[in-house]
Amino acid sequence: MSSGYHTSWKVPSEHREDPAYRAAGRRMDFAQAVYDRRSALGWSTAELARRAELSEEDVEAIEESGVEPTLELIERLATALEAGARIDPRSSPEFRFEGYAA
């Protein structure tokens, strides 16, 4: 049996507090939140782009963790995704879009 495969990542605590590491984590959580909400709605990247008045390339860059989640962008996407945005650095993931109760 092979034992060379990683089953989990262990990140030293000093790296977790590094600003660049934290920023990358925020971008990944944001990307996942956008993807999860868009998928839950059954929308394509083109549909989200149209509703958010962004280019499809912009939406793809967001979902690939390539865009910093600014307040303006969060508000724009929350409106387009018909959801509220929740940011909680004490939880994992730190960022979520939550649909409004019916």
PDB file of C-alpha atoms in Angstrom:
ATOM      1  CA  MET A   1       0.000   0.000   0.000  1.00  0.00           C
ATOM      2  CA  SER A   2       1.339   3.418  -0.916  1.00  0.00           C
ATOM      3  CA  SER A   3       1.821   5.936   1.866  1.00  0.00           C
ATOM      4  CA  GLY A   4       3.014   8.892  -0.202  1.00  0.00           C
ATOM      5  CA  TYR A   5      -0.358  10.586  -0.706  1.00  0.00           C
ATOM      6  CA  HIS A   6      -1.450  13.559   1.351  1.00  0.00           C
ATOM      7  CA  THR A   7      -4.761  13.133   3.109  1.00  0.00           C
ATOM      8  CA  SER A   8      -4.640  16.550   4.775  1.00  0.00           C
ATOM      9  CA  TRP A   9      -2.525  19.677   4.772  1.00  0.00           C
ATOM     10  CA  LYS A  10      -0.815  20.873   7.897  1.00  0.00           C
ATOM     11  CA  VAL A  11      -0.085  24.595   7.805  1.00  0.00           C
ATOM     12  CA  PRO A  12       2.228  25.998  10.495  1.00  0.00           C
ATOM     13  CA  SER A  13       0.454  28.539  12.715  1.00  0.00           C
ATOM     14  CA  GLU A  14       2.889  31.319  11.793  1.00  0.00           C
ATOM     15  CA  HIS A  15       1.845  30.942   8.143  1.00  0.00           C
ATOM     16  CA  ARG A  16      -1.851  31.177   9.014  1.00  0.00           C
ATOM     17  CA  GLU A  17      -1.324  34.680  10.386  1.00  0.00           C
ATOM     18  CA  ASP A  18       0.648  35.877   7.362  1.00  0.00           C
ATOM     19  CA  PRO A  19      -1.368  38.634   5.586  1.00  0.00           C
ATOM     20  CA  ALA A  20      -0.774  37.082   2.153  1.00  0.00           C
ATOM     21  CA  TYR A  21      -1.988  33.685   3.380  1.00  0.00           C
ATOM     22  CA  ARG A  22      -5.107  35.257   4.927  1.00  0.00           C
ATOM     23  CA  ALA A  23      -5.805  37.246   1.735  1.00  0.00           C
ATOM     24  CA  ALA A  24      -5.526  34.092  -0.390  1.00  0.00           C
ATOM     25  CA  GLY A  25      -7.927  32.328   1.972  1.00  0.00           C
ATOM     26  CA  ARG A  26     -10.449  35.166   1.677  1.00  0.00           C
ATOM     27  CA  ARG A  27     -10.259  35.029  -2.131  1.00  0.00           C
ATOM     28  CA  MET A  28     -10.790  31.249  -2.081  1.00  0.00           C
ATOM     29  CA  ASP A  29     -13.745  31.479   0.321  1.00  0.00           C
ATOM     30  CA  PHE A  30     -15.254  34.275  -1.782  1.00  0.00           C
ATOM     31  CA  ALA A  31     -14.764  32.261  -4.982  1.00  0.00           C
ATOM     32  CA  GLN A  32     -16.401  29.203  -3.444  1.00  0.00           C
ATOM     33  CA  ALA A  33     -19.312  31.249  -2.083  1.00  0.00           C
ATOM     34  CA  VAL A  34     -20.015  32.788  -5.505  1.00  0.00           C
ATOM     35  CA  TYR A  35     -19.778  29.399  -7.211  1.00  0.00           C
ATOM     36  CA  ASP A  36     -21.981  27.674  -4.597  1.00  0.00           C
ATOM     37  CA  ARG A  37     -24.746  30.289  -4.766  1.00  0.00           C
ATOM     38  CA  ARG A  38     -24.635  30.513  -8.572  1.00  0.00           C
ATOM     39  CA  SER A  39     -24.826  26.725  -8.824  1.00  0.00           C
ATOM     40  CA  ALA A  40     -27.680  26.541  -6.295  1.00  0.00           C
ATOM     41  CA  LEU A  41     -29.628  28.940  -8.504  1.00  0.00           C
ATOM     42  CA  GLY A  42     -28.826  26.855 -11.589  1.00  0.00           C
ATOM     43  CA  TRP A  43     -27.182  29.767 -13.362  1.00  0.00           C
ATOM     44  CA  SER A  44     -24.290  29.755 -15.810  1.00  0.00           C
ATOM     45  CA  THR A  45     -21.380  32.146 -15.423  1.00  0.00           C
ATOM     46  CA  ALA A  46     -22.890  34.092 -18.346  1.00  0.00           C
ATOM     47  CA  GLU A  47     -26.195  34.497 -16.494  1.00  0.00           C
ATOM     48  CA  LEU A  48     -24.494  35.757 -13.335  1.00  0.00           C
ATOM     49  CA  ALA A  49     -22.351  38.103 -15.409  1.00  0.00           C
ATOM     50  CA  ARG A  50     -25.460  39.535 -17.074  1.00  0.00           C
ATOM     51  CA  ARG A  51     -27.291  40.015 -13.774  1.00  0.00           C
ATOM     52  CA  ALA A  52     -24.252  41.541 -12.027  1.00  0.00           C
ATOM     53  CA  GLU A  53     -23.331  43.706 -15.031  1.00  0.00           C
ATOM     54  CA  LEU A  54     -19.897  42.083 -15.240  1.00  0.00           C
ATOM     55  CA  SER A  55     -18.149  40.281 -18.061  1.00  0.00           C
ATOM     56  CA  GLU A  56     -18.177  36.498 -18.088  1.00  0.00           C
ATOM     57  CA  GLU A  57     -14.383  36.685 -17.807  1.00  0.00           C
ATOM     58  CA  ASP A  58     -14.784  38.709 -14.605  1.00  0.00           C
ATOM     59  CA  VAL A  59     -17.083  36.063 -13.097  1.00  0.00           C
ATOM     60  CA  GLU A  60     -14.666  33.304 -14.095  1.00  0.00           C
ATOM     61  CA  ALA A  61     -11.754  35.213 -12.511  1.00  0.00           C
ATOM     62  CA  ILE A  62     -13.777  35.613  -9.301  1.00  0.00           C
ATOM     63  CA  GLU A  63     -14.560  31.875  -9.207  1.00  0.00           C
ATOM     64  CA  GLU A  64     -10.886  31.072  -9.814  1.00  0.00           C
ATOM     65  CA  SER A  65      -9.862  33.056  -6.683  1.00  0.00           C
ATOM     66  CA  GLY A  66      -8.271  35.740  -8.818  1.00  0.00           C
ATOM     67  CA  VAL A  67     -10.214  38.736  -7.503  1.00  0.00           C
ATOM     68  CA  GLU A  68     -10.038  40.506  -4.151  1.00  0.00           C
ATOM     69  CA  PRO A  69     -13.535  40.717  -2.595  1.00  0.00           C
ATOM     70  CA  THR A  70     -14.106  44.456  -2.293  1.00  0.00           C
ATOM     71  CA  LEU A  71     -17.224  45.811  -0.609  1.00  0.00           C
ATOM     72  CA  GLU A  72     -18.524  47.170  -3.916  1.00  0.00           C
ATOM     73  CA  LEU A  73     -18.109  43.761  -5.594  1.00  0.00           C
ATOM     74  CA  ILE A  74     -19.686  41.899  -2.661  1.00  0.00           C
ATOM     75  CA  GLU A  75     -22.718  44.227  -2.772  1.00  0.00           C
ATOM     76  CA  ARG A  76     -23.045  43.880  -6.541  1.00  0.00           C
ATOM     77  CA  LEU A  77     -22.885  40.095  -6.408  1.00  0.00           C
ATOM     78  CA  ALA A  78     -25.184  39.804  -3.399  1.00  0.00           C
ATOM     79  CA  THR A  79     -27.832  41.799  -5.253  1.00  0.00           C
ATOM     80  CA  ALA A  80     -27.376  39.750  -8.425  1.00  0.00           C
ATOM     81  CA  LEU A  81     -27.398  36.460  -6.473  1.00  0.00           C
ATOM     82  CA  GLU A  82     -30.520  37.508  -4.569  1.00  0.00           C
ATOM     83  CA  ALA A  83     -28.726  36.850  -1.291  1.00  0.00           C
ATOM     84  CA  GLY A  84     -27.181  38.377   1.762  1.00  0.00           C
ATOM     85  CA  ALA A  85     -23.438  38.177   2.315  1.00  0.00           C
ATOM     86  CA  ARG A  86     -22.044  36.791   5.564  1.00  0.00           C
ATOM     87  CA  ILE A  87     -18.414  37.305   6.560  1.00  0.00           C
ATOM     88  CA  ASP A  88     -17.229  35.683   9.790  1.00  0.00           C
ATOM     89  CA  PRO A  89     -13.474  35.264  10.320  1.00  0.00           C
ATOM     90  CA  ARG A  90     -14.192  32.869  13.209  1.00  0.00           C
ATOM     91  CA  SER A  91     -15.758  30.296  10.915  1.00  0.00           C
ATOM     92  CA  SER A  92     -14.594  28.260   7.977  1.00  0.00           C
ATOM     93  CA  PRO A  93     -15.366  29.192   5.299  1.00  0.00           C
ATOM     94  CA  GLU A  94     -15.230  32.833   6.330  1.00  0.00           C
ATOM     95  CA  PHE A  95     -17.531  34.007   3.527  1.00  0.00           C
ATOM     96  CA  ARG A  96     -21.005  32.853   2.427  1.00  0.00           C
ATOM     97  CA  PHE A  97     -23.920  34.096   0.364  1.00  0.00           C
ATOM     98  CA  GLU A  98     -27.226  33.170   1.972  1.00  0.00           C
ATOM     99  CA  GLY A  99     -30.498  33.257   0.081  1.00  0.00           C
ATOM    100  CA  TYR A 100     -33.338  35.238   1.573  1.00  0.00           C
ATOM    101  CA  ALA A 101     -36.035  33.303   3.426  1.00  0.00           C
ATOM    102  CA  ALA A 102     -39.196  32.815   1.415  1.00  0.00           C
TER     103      ALA A 102
END
